[in-house]
């Protein structure tokens, strides 16, 4: 099918884009990579009357380091640009694991991090990464700006905290801390498909190599990315062992409530999630550089 | 509602075009219907099948997931531009021919555009890497094996040409 008619405007500046959104509200959509919005328009699941193309806003297409230990990624950064940025991948290694799982190179050449997070597909990898890494989302509107924690940004199925006049402008991630290791893993039916379940894990040790903290978030098993940090609390304060990891996996199986879908029953999703938690924590732990 | 028209100017396979398009016209339809470049195929219109893959500058993208108006000022390449002016086929096309890498041919233009870009960036891929590079292009006919064989051969032909 083909999109229903709409008015197209190429935004000439961030202020221009925000003014248009303030004027048209829910009737208008930002067009970023178009890799979720255009399919929805082609099938007339989305029928915006105004399309605000933000692809010309180069100020949103960069990476910088606002403070030591932080990386700020502009909303318009495309997946492929992130995949090719070795320094970024070393700072935020969860992305090195996760990006190749997103669709196919042809989609990754267009799709943007801001579009991904604003679309808020719970099966997507990047919302889970944002929650695991406790990212901060910077939001702008014509009236002003605010910053929201990732855990508060994802409000429900394909729903975020963004108001109808707001744009996600950048996301700040913490650089992987010393004595830390990270791992993202997922299971999908085919390469590039959305995940049946996926797990992002970050393990940090203290100076005695005891577990200081574990960040854990899952995709594909709820209406939003699921923060499973609570299930990992029993590990904190002691050495990481096979038994302690198994206990966390069992805790996550209890914690989540997947609904099942055409590719996998809820039981299978729960099983896969538990196994992925086990493997992701083990790999994250193994990756902690012994020199550190 | 008045149709929302925009004037665009773009380059496809080195030729400049200037047209007026309605904003809702997909780039895939623009190439096929407005420019008559029907080598770009359309299968699903939601980004899954890969038949509509073209190069935007040098990056493979889904032309069904871009609006024609977004291509204003850009340089595109489609399957029509792969062979050289004297008609000699591109090494990837030669290899597809030699290895019987197509049957109905519906998926072929998308595969050619995806893989010429991939092999330019990765001149010596393993067979597994070729399979992964092909994962965004569906083929109903061949079972892929002959396409994989063709791509391994195409990589060798392209390495030879470059040396
Ligand atoms: C075949 C296929 C397979 C895919 N597989 C995966 C997968 O495995 N994993 C995955 O994560 N994704 C997958 N996707 C989706 C893809 O990652 C999209 O790129 C992503 O979901 C949306 O990003 P975009 O930049 O394309 O946004 P768009 O499609 O342009 O926009 C998506 C939504 O976000 C809004 N929006 C965009 N930018 C902003 C902003 N800065 N502020 C506020 N709102 C904004 C838009 O108005 C729209 O409502 C797949 C897509 C396809 C076609
Ligand atoms: S027609 Fe574009 S991907 Fe299928
Ligand atoms: S040759 Fe028929 S779809 Fe590939």
Short mmCIF file of C-alpha atoms and ligand atoms in Angstrom, two decimals:
data_model
loop_
_atom_site.label_atom_id
_atom_site.label_comp_id
_atom_site.label_asym_id
_atom_site.label_seq_id
_atom_site.Cartn_x
_atom_site.Cartn_y
_atom_site.Cartn_z
CA UNK A 1 0.00 0.00 0.00
CA UNK A 2 0.97 3.65 -0.13
CA UNK A 3 0.97 6.40 2.50
CA UNK A 4 -2.10 8.60 2.87
CA UNK A 5 -1.51 12.22 1.81
CA UNK A 6 0.43 14.46 4.16
CA UNK A 7 2.32 17.73 4.12
CA UNK A 8 6.10 17.32 4.12
CA UNK A 9 8.38 19.92 5.68
CA UNK A 10 12.16 19.68 5.74
CA UNK A 11 13.09 21.29 9.05
CA UNK A 12 15.79 23.91 8.60
CA UNK A 13 16.77 24.10 12.28
CA UNK A 14 15.94 22.49 15.61
CA UNK A 15 13.82 25.51 16.52
CA UNK A 16 11.95 25.22 13.22
CA UNK A 17 11.22 21.54 13.86
CA UNK A 18 10.07 22.22 17.44
CA UNK A 19 7.87 25.16 16.37
CA UNK A 20 6.16 22.96 13.78
CA UNK A 21 5.60 20.21 16.33
CA UNK A 22 4.20 22.70 18.83
CA UNK A 23 1.84 23.96 16.15
CA UNK A 24 0.61 20.56 14.89
CA UNK A 25 0.97 18.33 17.98
CA UNK A 26 -0.12 14.73 17.54
CA UNK A 27 -1.11 15.37 13.91
CA UNK A 28 2.58 15.77 13.10
CA UNK A 29 5.42 13.25 13.27
CA UNK A 30 9.14 13.71 13.13
CA UNK A 31 10.73 11.74 10.31
CA UNK A 32 14.15 10.42 11.36
CA UNK A 33 15.44 7.20 9.73
CA UNK A 34 11.93 6.32 8.61
CA UNK A 35 12.58 2.63 9.20
CA UNK A 36 9.60 2.25 11.54
CA UNK A 37 7.49 5.26 10.55
CA UNK A 38 7.45 4.75 6.76
CA UNK A 39 6.42 1.05 6.95
CA UNK A 40 3.62 2.11 9.32
CA UNK A 41 2.58 4.83 6.86
CA UNK A 42 2.80 2.46 3.89
CA UNK A 43 0.32 0.21 5.67
CA UNK A 44 -1.69 3.23 6.86
CA UNK A 45 -1.21 2.23 10.46
CA UNK A 46 0.13 5.77 10.83
CA UNK A 47 -1.50 8.69 9.02
CA UNK A 48 0.24 11.87 10.14
CA UNK A 49 -1.03 14.97 8.38
CA UNK A 50 2.34 16.71 8.71
CA UNK A 51 5.75 15.06 8.41
CA UNK A 52 8.64 17.06 9.86
CA UNK A 53 11.84 15.73 8.30
CA UNK A 54 14.67 16.20 10.82
CA UNK A 55 17.37 14.57 8.67
CA UNK A 56 18.92 17.96 7.90
CA UNK A 57 19.57 18.79 11.56
CA UNK A 58 23.28 17.99 11.59
CA UNK A 59 23.61 19.36 15.13
CA UNK A 60 21.76 16.22 16.28
CA UNK A 61 24.09 13.87 14.39
CA UNK A 62 27.21 13.91 16.54
CA UNK A 63 28.91 12.27 19.52
CA UNK A 64 30.70 14.18 22.24
CA UNK A 65 31.91 13.82 25.82
CA UNK A 66 30.21 16.43 28.00
CA UNK A 67 32.15 15.24 31.09
CA UNK A 68 34.75 12.62 31.86
CA UNK A 69 33.09 9.23 31.97
CA UNK A 70 30.14 10.19 29.77
CA UNK A 71 29.32 9.88 26.10
CA UNK A 72 26.52 11.97 24.61
CA UNK A 73 24.97 10.65 21.40
CA UNK A 74 22.83 12.90 19.19
CA UNK A 75 19.37 11.56 18.35
CA UNK A 76 20.11 11.54 14.63
CA UNK A 77 23.15 9.27 14.87
CA UNK A 78 22.53 6.35 12.54
CA UNK A 79 23.23 2.79 13.67
CA UNK A 80 25.91 2.38 11.00
CA UNK A 81 27.77 5.48 12.14
CA UNK A 82 27.82 4.09 15.69
CA UNK A 83 28.90 0.65 14.46
CA UNK A 84 31.87 2.21 12.69
CA UNK A 85 32.97 4.39 15.62
CA UNK A 86 35.60 2.26 17.36
CA UNK A 87 36.12 4.71 20.21
CA UNK A 88 32.40 4.81 20.97
CA UNK A 89 32.17 1.00 20.91
CA UNK A 90 35.12 0.72 23.32
CA UNK A 91 33.50 3.24 25.68
CA UNK A 92 30.07 1.61 25.50
CA UNK A 93 30.78 -2.02 24.58
CA UNK A 94 27.14 -3.13 24.95
CA UNK A 95 26.57 -1.37 21.63
CA UNK A 96 29.24 -3.47 19.93
CA UNK A 97 27.27 -6.59 20.88
CA UNK A 98 23.80 -5.17 20.23
CA UNK A 99 23.96 -3.14 17.02
CA UNK A 100 24.59 -6.08 14.66
CA UNK A 101 21.34 -7.64 15.91
CA UNK A 102 19.27 -4.68 14.71
CA UNK A 103 17.68 -5.55 11.38
CA UNK A 104 20.05 -5.60 8.39
CA UNK A 105 22.80 -3.28 7.12
CA UNK A 106 20.37 -1.65 4.68
CA UNK A 107 18.10 -0.68 7.61
CA UNK A 108 21.05 0.28 9.82
CA UNK A 109 22.27 2.71 7.15
CA UNK A 110 19.14 4.79 7.79
CA UNK A 111 17.78 4.03 11.28
CA UNK A 112 18.69 6.44 14.07
CA UNK A 113 19.18 5.99 17.79
CA UNK A 114 16.65 8.74 18.57
CA UNK A 115 14.02 7.23 16.30
CA UNK A 116 14.61 3.83 17.83
CA UNK A 117 14.20 5.03 21.42
CA UNK A 118 11.22 7.27 20.58
CA UNK A 119 9.53 4.36 18.81
CA UNK A 120 10.03 2.35 22.03
CA UNK A 121 9.53 -1.12 20.64
CA UNK A 122 9.92 -3.38 23.69
CA UNK A 123 11.55 -6.06 21.54
CA UNK A 124 14.22 -3.62 20.41
CA UNK A 125 17.74 -3.88 21.74
CA UNK A 126 18.46 -0.20 22.39
CA UNK A 127 15.76 0.59 24.97
CA UNK A 128 17.14 -2.33 27.05
CA UNK A 129 20.66 -0.91 26.67
CA UNK A 130 19.47 2.52 27.78
CA UNK A 131 17.86 1.03 30.89
CA UNK A 132 20.83 -1.23 31.70
CA UNK A 133 23.26 1.69 31.33
CA UNK A 134 20.98 4.15 33.17
CA UNK A 135 21.15 6.57 30.27
CA UNK A 136 19.78 10.09 30.49
CA UNK A 137 17.53 11.34 27.71
CA UNK A 138 17.53 15.04 26.90
CA UNK A 139 14.20 16.29 25.60
CA UNK A 140 13.37 19.62 23.99
CA UNK A 141 10.25 21.49 23.03
CA UNK A 142 9.68 25.03 21.80
CA UNK A 143 8.88 25.89 25.43
CA UNK A 144 12.06 24.51 27.00
CA UNK A 145 13.93 21.35 27.88
CA UNK A 146 14.21 18.59 30.45
CA UNK A 147 16.18 15.45 31.14
CA UNK A 148 14.60 12.09 31.91
CA UNK A 149 16.16 8.86 33.17
CA UNK A 150 15.78 5.93 30.79
CA UNK A 151 13.78 4.06 33.43
CA UNK A 152 11.15 6.83 33.32
CA UNK A 153 11.27 7.37 29.55
CA UNK A 154 9.68 4.07 28.48
CA UNK A 155 6.07 4.32 29.56
CA UNK A 156 4.45 1.34 27.83
CA UNK A 157 4.12 -0.54 24.57
CA UNK A 158 5.41 1.84 21.85
CA UNK A 159 4.82 4.66 24.34
CA UNK A 160 7.30 7.07 25.87
CA UNK A 161 7.27 9.99 28.24
CA UNK A 162 7.53 12.40 25.25
CA UNK A 163 4.70 14.93 25.09
CA UNK A 164 3.17 15.80 21.72
CA UNK A 165 5.35 18.90 21.34
CA UNK A 166 8.62 17.26 22.41
CA UNK A 167 11.67 15.82 20.68
CA UNK A 168 14.37 13.54 22.02
CA UNK A 169 17.58 15.42 21.18
CA UNK A 170 20.37 13.37 22.72
CA UNK A 171 21.16 10.51 25.05
CA UNK A 172 24.00 10.47 27.59
CA UNK A 173 25.55 7.12 28.45
CA UNK A 174 28.13 6.41 31.14
CA UNK A 175 31.43 5.04 29.85
CA UNK A 176 32.06 1.50 31.06
CA UNK A 177 33.53 1.89 34.57
CA UNK A 178 36.89 0.40 35.62
CA UNK A 179 36.78 -3.28 36.70
CA UNK A 180 33.59 -3.71 34.67
CA UNK A 181 32.52 -6.01 31.88
CA UNK A 182 29.46 -5.84 29.65
CA UNK A 183 27.59 -8.23 27.39
CA UNK A 184 24.43 -8.19 25.28
CA UNK A 185 22.94 -11.39 23.88
CA UNK A 186 19.67 -12.25 22.21
CA UNK A 187 17.77 -15.05 20.54
CA UNK A 188 15.72 -14.33 17.41
CA UNK A 189 14.15 -16.65 14.88
CA UNK A 190 16.29 -15.33 12.04
CA UNK A 191 19.18 -12.93 11.74
CA UNK A 192 17.80 -9.38 11.92
CA UNK A 193 14.43 -10.33 13.37
CA UNK A 194 13.19 -8.76 16.57
CA UNK A 195 14.31 -10.68 19.66
CA UNK A 196 12.33 -13.45 21.35
CA UNK A 197 14.36 -12.35 24.36
CA UNK A 198 17.53 -10.34 24.83
CA UNK A 199 19.66 -9.46 27.84
CA UNK A 200 22.07 -6.60 28.55
CA UNK A 201 24.36 -7.14 31.54
CA UNK A 202 27.05 -4.96 33.11
CA UNK A 203 29.09 -6.45 35.99
CA UNK A 204 31.40 -4.31 38.14
CA UNK A 205 33.86 -5.72 40.70
CA UNK A 206 35.40 -4.05 43.70
CA UNK A 207 39.13 -4.04 44.42
CA UNK A 208 38.93 -7.47 46.06
CA UNK A 209 37.22 -8.78 42.92
CA UNK A 210 33.93 -9.14 44.72
CA UNK A 211 30.82 -8.14 42.83
CA UNK A 212 30.17 -4.43 43.43
CA UNK A 213 27.14 -4.06 41.16
CA UNK A 214 25.22 -5.76 38.37
CA UNK A 215 23.04 -3.89 35.88
CA UNK A 216 20.62 -6.11 34.03
CA UNK A 217 17.87 -5.27 31.53
CA UNK A 218 15.88 -7.40 29.09
CA UNK A 219 14.13 -6.77 25.80
CA UNK A 220 11.31 -8.72 24.18
CA UNK A 221 9.74 -10.00 27.40
CA UNK A 222 7.38 -7.19 28.44
CA UNK A 223 5.61 -4.07 27.27
CA UNK A 224 8.71 -2.01 28.00
CA UNK A 225 12.36 -2.90 28.48
CA UNK A 226 12.52 -4.74 31.81
CA UNK A 227 14.96 -3.62 34.50
CA UNK A 228 15.98 -6.86 36.23
CA UNK A 229 18.61 -5.31 38.48
CA UNK A 230 16.69 -6.37 41.59
CA UNK A 231 17.12 -10.05 40.69
CA UNK A 232 20.88 -9.58 40.68
CA UNK A 233 21.15 -7.97 44.12
CA UNK A 234 21.97 -11.28 45.91
CA UNK A 235 25.22 -11.41 43.90
CA UNK A 236 26.47 -8.10 45.20
CA UNK A 237 29.14 -8.23 47.91
CA UNK A 238 30.52 -11.72 47.14
CA UNK A 239 32.65 -13.40 44.53
CA UNK A 240 30.87 -14.23 41.28
CA UNK A 241 30.34 -17.99 41.06
CA UNK A 242 28.41 -20.35 38.81
CA UNK A 243 25.88 -20.86 41.61
CA UNK A 244 25.34 -17.16 42.21
CA UNK A 245 24.81 -16.61 38.49
CA UNK A 246 22.32 -19.51 38.36
CA UNK A 247 20.40 -17.94 41.23
CA UNK A 248 20.13 -14.64 39.37
CA UNK A 249 18.86 -16.44 36.26
CA UNK A 250 16.21 -18.18 38.36
CA UNK A 251 15.27 -14.83 39.89
CA UNK A 252 14.84 -13.25 36.46
CA UNK A 253 12.61 -16.12 35.30
CA UNK A 254 10.36 -15.32 38.28
CA UNK A 255 10.50 -11.59 37.75
CA UNK A 256 9.46 -11.37 34.11
CA UNK A 257 5.99 -11.92 32.67
CA UNK A 258 6.37 -12.39 28.92
CA UNK A 259 3.13 -12.69 27.00
CA UNK A 260 4.26 -15.07 24.27
CA UNK A 261 3.88 -14.32 20.57
CA UNK A 262 3.68 -16.01 17.20
CA UNK A 263 7.38 -16.99 17.41
CA UNK A 264 7.57 -18.24 20.99
CA UNK A 265 5.33 -19.25 23.88
CA UNK A 266 5.60 -17.33 27.14
CA UNK A 267 7.27 -20.38 28.75
CA UNK A 268 9.86 -20.56 26.02
CA UNK A 269 10.56 -16.83 26.31
CA UNK A 270 11.03 -17.22 30.07
CA UNK A 271 13.36 -20.17 29.55
CA UNK A 272 15.42 -18.33 26.91
CA UNK A 273 15.60 -15.19 29.06
CA UNK A 274 16.95 -17.15 32.03
CA UNK A 275 19.58 -18.90 29.93
CA UNK A 276 20.62 -15.61 28.30
CA UNK A 277 20.96 -13.99 31.73
CA UNK A 278 23.28 -16.82 32.79
CA UNK A 279 25.43 -16.53 29.68
CA UNK A 280 25.46 -12.72 29.56
CA UNK A 281 26.55 -12.34 33.19
CA UNK A 282 29.19 -15.04 32.77
CA UNK A 283 30.55 -13.40 29.62
CA UNK A 284 30.45 -9.90 31.11
CA UNK A 285 32.36 -11.22 34.14
CA UNK A 286 34.93 -12.98 31.96
CA UNK A 287 35.46 -9.82 29.96
CA UNK A 288 36.56 -7.80 32.99
CA UNK A 289 40.14 -7.14 32.21
CA UNK A 290 42.40 -8.81 34.73
CA UNK A 291 44.82 -5.93 34.42
CA UNK A 292 42.23 -3.50 35.74
CA UNK B 1 -6.49 18.39 0.48
CA UNK B 2 -4.36 19.80 -2.35
CA UNK B 3 -1.62 17.36 -3.31
CA UNK B 4 1.57 18.42 -1.53
CA UNK B 5 4.03 18.85 -4.41
CA UNK B 6 7.78 19.36 -4.24
CA UNK B 7 10.36 19.97 -6.89
CA UNK B 8 13.37 17.70 -6.56
CA UNK B 9 16.66 17.31 -8.38
CA UNK B 10 18.80 14.21 -8.01
CA UNK B 11 21.35 12.06 -9.77
CA UNK B 12 20.68 8.43 -10.60
CA UNK B 13 23.49 6.37 -12.13
CA UNK B 14 25.25 9.62 -13.05
CA UNK B 15 22.28 11.17 -14.88
CA UNK B 16 20.67 14.29 -13.42
CA UNK B 17 16.89 14.41 -13.17
CA UNK B 18 14.52 17.17 -12.16
CA UNK B 19 10.90 16.30 -11.35
CA UNK B 20 7.92 17.45 -9.35
CA UNK B 21 6.69 14.80 -6.92
CA UNK B 22 3.93 14.45 -4.40
CA UNK B 23 5.38 14.15 -0.89
CA UNK B 24 3.84 10.72 -0.34
CA UNK B 25 5.54 9.18 -3.36
CA UNK B 26 7.96 6.46 -2.24
CA UNK B 27 11.44 6.56 -3.72
CA UNK B 28 10.92 3.03 -5.09
CA UNK B 29 7.81 4.14 -7.01
CA UNK B 30 9.54 7.30 -8.18
CA UNK B 31 12.40 5.29 -9.69
CA UNK B 32 10.05 2.84 -11.37
CA UNK B 33 7.16 5.01 -12.50
CA UNK B 34 8.62 8.48 -12.93
CA UNK B 35 12.10 7.61 -14.17
CA UNK B 36 11.19 4.31 -15.83
CA UNK B 37 13.98 2.51 -13.96
CA UNK B 38 11.96 -0.61 -13.28
CA UNK B 39 14.99 -2.70 -12.41
CA UNK B 40 14.40 -1.73 -8.79
CA UNK B 41 11.76 -4.21 -7.66
CA UNK B 42 9.08 -3.83 -5.01
CA UNK B 43 8.07 -6.79 -2.89
CA UNK B 44 6.79 -5.88 0.54
CA UNK B 45 6.98 -2.12 1.11
CA UNK B 46 7.91 -2.58 4.73
CA UNK B 47 11.62 -3.10 4.57
CA UNK B 48 11.69 -6.86 4.95
CA UNK B 49 12.31 -8.38 1.51
CA UNK B 50 15.18 -6.27 0.17
CA UNK B 51 14.00 -6.33 -3.48
CA UNK B 52 13.98 -2.51 -3.56
CA UNK B 53 17.56 -2.06 -2.27
CA UNK B 54 19.47 0.75 -4.01
CA UNK B 55 22.58 2.74 -3.14
CA UNK B 56 22.20 6.15 -1.53
CA UNK B 57 25.59 7.67 -2.20
CA UNK B 58 27.43 4.38 -1.60
CA UNK B 59 25.23 2.88 1.13
CA UNK B 60 22.59 0.23 0.41
CA UNK B 61 19.16 1.37 1.62
CA UNK B 62 15.54 0.32 1.18
CA UNK B 63 14.01 2.60 -1.46
CA UNK B 64 10.52 1.63 -0.22
CA UNK B 65 11.34 3.25 3.14
CA UNK B 66 12.37 6.62 1.75
CA UNK B 67 10.24 9.31 0.21
CA UNK B 68 11.26 10.55 -3.22
CA UNK B 69 11.38 14.09 -1.81
CA UNK B 70 14.07 12.92 0.64
CA UNK B 71 16.33 12.09 -2.29
CA UNK B 72 16.49 15.74 -3.32
CA UNK B 73 20.13 16.66 -3.94
CA UNK B 74 21.36 13.09 -3.46
CA UNK B 75 23.21 10.69 -5.76
CA UNK B 76 21.67 7.23 -6.17
CA UNK B 77 22.70 4.06 -7.93
CA UNK B 78 20.33 1.38 -9.17
CA UNK B 79 20.86 -1.95 -10.91
CA UNK B 80 20.60 -0.24 -14.31
CA UNK B 81 23.93 1.45 -13.60
CA UNK B 82 25.92 -1.65 -12.67
CA UNK B 83 27.06 -2.79 -16.11
CA UNK B 84 29.59 -0.54 -17.84
CA UNK B 85 28.55 1.72 -20.72
CA UNK B 86 29.67 -0.81 -23.34
CA UNK B 87 27.37 -3.40 -21.79
CA UNK B 88 30.02 -5.44 -20.00
CA UNK B 89 28.45 -6.88 -16.87
CA UNK B 90 29.76 -6.03 -13.42
CA UNK B 91 31.76 -8.92 -11.88
CA UNK B 92 28.91 -9.57 -9.42
CA UNK B 93 26.50 -9.88 -12.35
CA UNK B 94 28.92 -12.13 -14.26
CA UNK B 95 29.24 -14.39 -11.23
CA UNK B 96 25.46 -14.58 -10.73
CA UNK B 97 25.15 -15.60 -14.38
CA UNK B 98 27.93 -18.16 -14.17
CA UNK B 99 26.60 -19.78 -10.97
CA UNK B 100 22.92 -19.72 -11.86
CA UNK B 101 22.31 -17.41 -8.90
CA UNK B 102 18.78 -16.53 -9.97
CA UNK B 103 15.61 -18.17 -11.16
CA UNK B 104 12.67 -15.76 -11.39
CA UNK B 105 15.02 -12.81 -10.81
CA UNK B 106 12.69 -10.90 -8.54
CA UNK B 107 15.21 -10.62 -5.70
CA UNK B 108 18.22 -10.17 -7.98
CA UNK B 109 18.49 -6.37 -8.32
CA UNK B 110 18.34 -5.94 -4.55
CA UNK B 111 20.93 -8.65 -4.05
CA UNK B 112 23.24 -7.12 -6.64
CA UNK B 113 23.05 -3.67 -5.04
CA UNK B 114 23.53 -5.03 -1.52
CA UNK B 115 26.44 -7.23 -2.50
CA UNK B 116 28.38 -4.84 -4.76
CA UNK B 117 28.50 -2.43 -1.81
CA UNK B 118 29.35 -5.22 0.63
CA UNK B 119 32.14 -6.72 -1.48
CA UNK B 120 33.66 -3.30 -2.09
CA UNK B 121 33.93 -2.84 1.68
CA UNK B 122 34.81 -6.50 2.43
CA UNK B 123 36.93 -7.86 -0.43
CA UNK B 124 37.70 -11.24 1.15
CA UNK B 125 34.65 -12.44 3.07
CA UNK B 126 34.16 -15.97 4.40
CA UNK B 127 31.13 -17.94 3.23
CA UNK B 128 29.46 -17.33 6.61
CA UNK B 129 30.00 -13.60 6.27
CA UNK B 130 28.47 -13.68 2.78
CA UNK B 131 25.42 -15.47 4.16
CA UNK B 132 25.07 -12.85 6.85
CA UNK B 133 25.47 -10.03 4.31
CA UNK B 134 22.64 -11.63 2.30
CA UNK B 135 20.34 -11.93 5.31
CA UNK B 136 18.46 -8.75 4.44
CA UNK B 137 17.45 -10.02 1.00
CA UNK B 138 14.82 -12.72 0.64
CA UNK B 139 14.83 -15.15 -2.29
CA UNK B 140 11.89 -17.46 -2.86
CA UNK B 141 13.49 -19.52 -5.58
CA UNK B 142 17.12 -20.46 -5.29
CA UNK B 143 17.60 -21.69 -1.75
CA UNK B 144 20.51 -19.21 -1.64
CA UNK B 145 23.32 -21.73 -2.21
CA UNK B 146 23.97 -20.62 -5.78
CA UNK B 147 23.87 -16.97 -4.71
CA UNK B 148 26.45 -17.68 -2.02
CA UNK B 149 28.64 -19.50 -4.54
CA UNK B 150 28.26 -16.59 -6.95
CA UNK B 151 29.26 -14.08 -4.30
CA UNK B 152 32.39 -16.00 -3.31
CA UNK B 153 33.32 -16.05 -7.00
CA UNK B 154 32.38 -12.37 -7.43
CA UNK B 155 34.66 -11.45 -4.52
CA UNK B 156 37.54 -13.27 -6.25
CA UNK B 157 36.75 -11.55 -9.58
CA UNK B 158 36.64 -8.14 -7.89
CA UNK B 159 39.94 -8.78 -6.06
CA UNK B 160 41.53 -9.72 -9.38
CA UNK B 161 40.18 -6.60 -11.08
CA UNK B 162 41.49 -4.41 -8.27
CA UNK B 163 45.00 -5.89 -8.36
C1 LIG C 1 12.91 -5.13 8.32
C2 LIG C 1 13.12 -4.36 9.60
C3 LIG C 1 13.67 -5.01 10.70
C4 LIG C 1 13.88 -4.31 11.89
N1 LIG C 1 14.45 -4.98 12.93
C5 LIG C 1 14.74 -4.30 14.05
C6 LIG C 1 15.39 -4.94 15.15
O1 LIG C 1 15.75 -6.12 15.08
N2 LIG C 1 15.64 -4.20 16.26
C7 LIG C 1 15.28 -2.87 16.35
O2 LIG C 1 15.54 -2.24 17.35
N3 LIG C 1 14.65 -2.25 15.34
C8 LIG C 1 14.39 -2.93 14.20
N4 LIG C 1 13.76 -2.26 13.17
C9 LIG C 1 13.31 -0.86 13.38
C10 LIG C 1 14.45 0.12 13.13
O3 LIG C 1 15.47 -0.07 14.09
C11 LIG C 1 14.03 1.59 13.15
O4 LIG C 1 15.10 2.28 12.59
C12 LIG C 1 13.74 2.22 14.48
O5 LIG C 1 12.75 1.50 15.18
C13 LIG C 1 13.21 3.64 14.32
O6 LIG C 1 14.25 4.53 14.06
P1 LIG C 1 14.16 5.54 12.84
O7 LIG C 1 15.29 6.49 12.97
O8 LIG C 1 14.07 4.78 11.59
O9 LIG C 1 12.83 6.33 13.20
P2 LIG C 1 11.52 6.72 12.37
O10 LIG C 1 10.94 5.53 11.72
O11 LIG C 1 11.81 7.90 11.52
O12 LIG C 1 10.60 7.20 13.59
C14 LIG C 1 10.04 6.30 14.52
C15 LIG C 1 9.11 7.08 15.47
O13 LIG C 1 9.85 7.92 16.33
C16 LIG C 1 9.52 9.30 16.13
N5 LIG C 1 10.79 10.03 16.23
C17 LIG C 1 11.89 9.86 15.45
N6 LIG C 1 12.92 10.59 15.91
C18 LIG C 1 12.45 11.25 17.01
C19 LIG C 1 13.05 12.16 17.94
N7 LIG C 1 14.34 12.52 17.84
N8 LIG C 1 12.28 12.64 18.96
C20 LIG C 1 10.98 12.26 19.07
N9 LIG C 1 10.37 11.41 18.23
C21 LIG C 1 11.10 10.90 17.21
C22 LIG C 1 8.86 9.36 14.78
O14 LIG C 1 7.97 10.44 14.68
C23 LIG C 1 8.15 8.02 14.73
O15 LIG C 1 6.97 8.08 15.45
C24 LIG C 1 13.54 -2.94 11.98
C25 LIG C 1 12.99 -2.27 10.88
C26 LIG C 1 12.79 -2.97 9.69
C27 LIG C 1 12.19 -2.24 8.52
S1 LIG C 2 9.95 -3.66 -1.13
FE1 LIG C 2 11.39 -2.58 0.04
S2 LIG C 2 12.15 -4.12 1.35
FE2 LIG C 2 10.54 -5.15 0.34
S1 LIG C 3 15.31 -15.76 -7.91
FE1 LIG C 3 13.18 -15.72 -7.52
S2 LIG C 3 13.12 -14.63 -5.66
FE2 LIG C 3 15.22 -14.94 -5.90
#
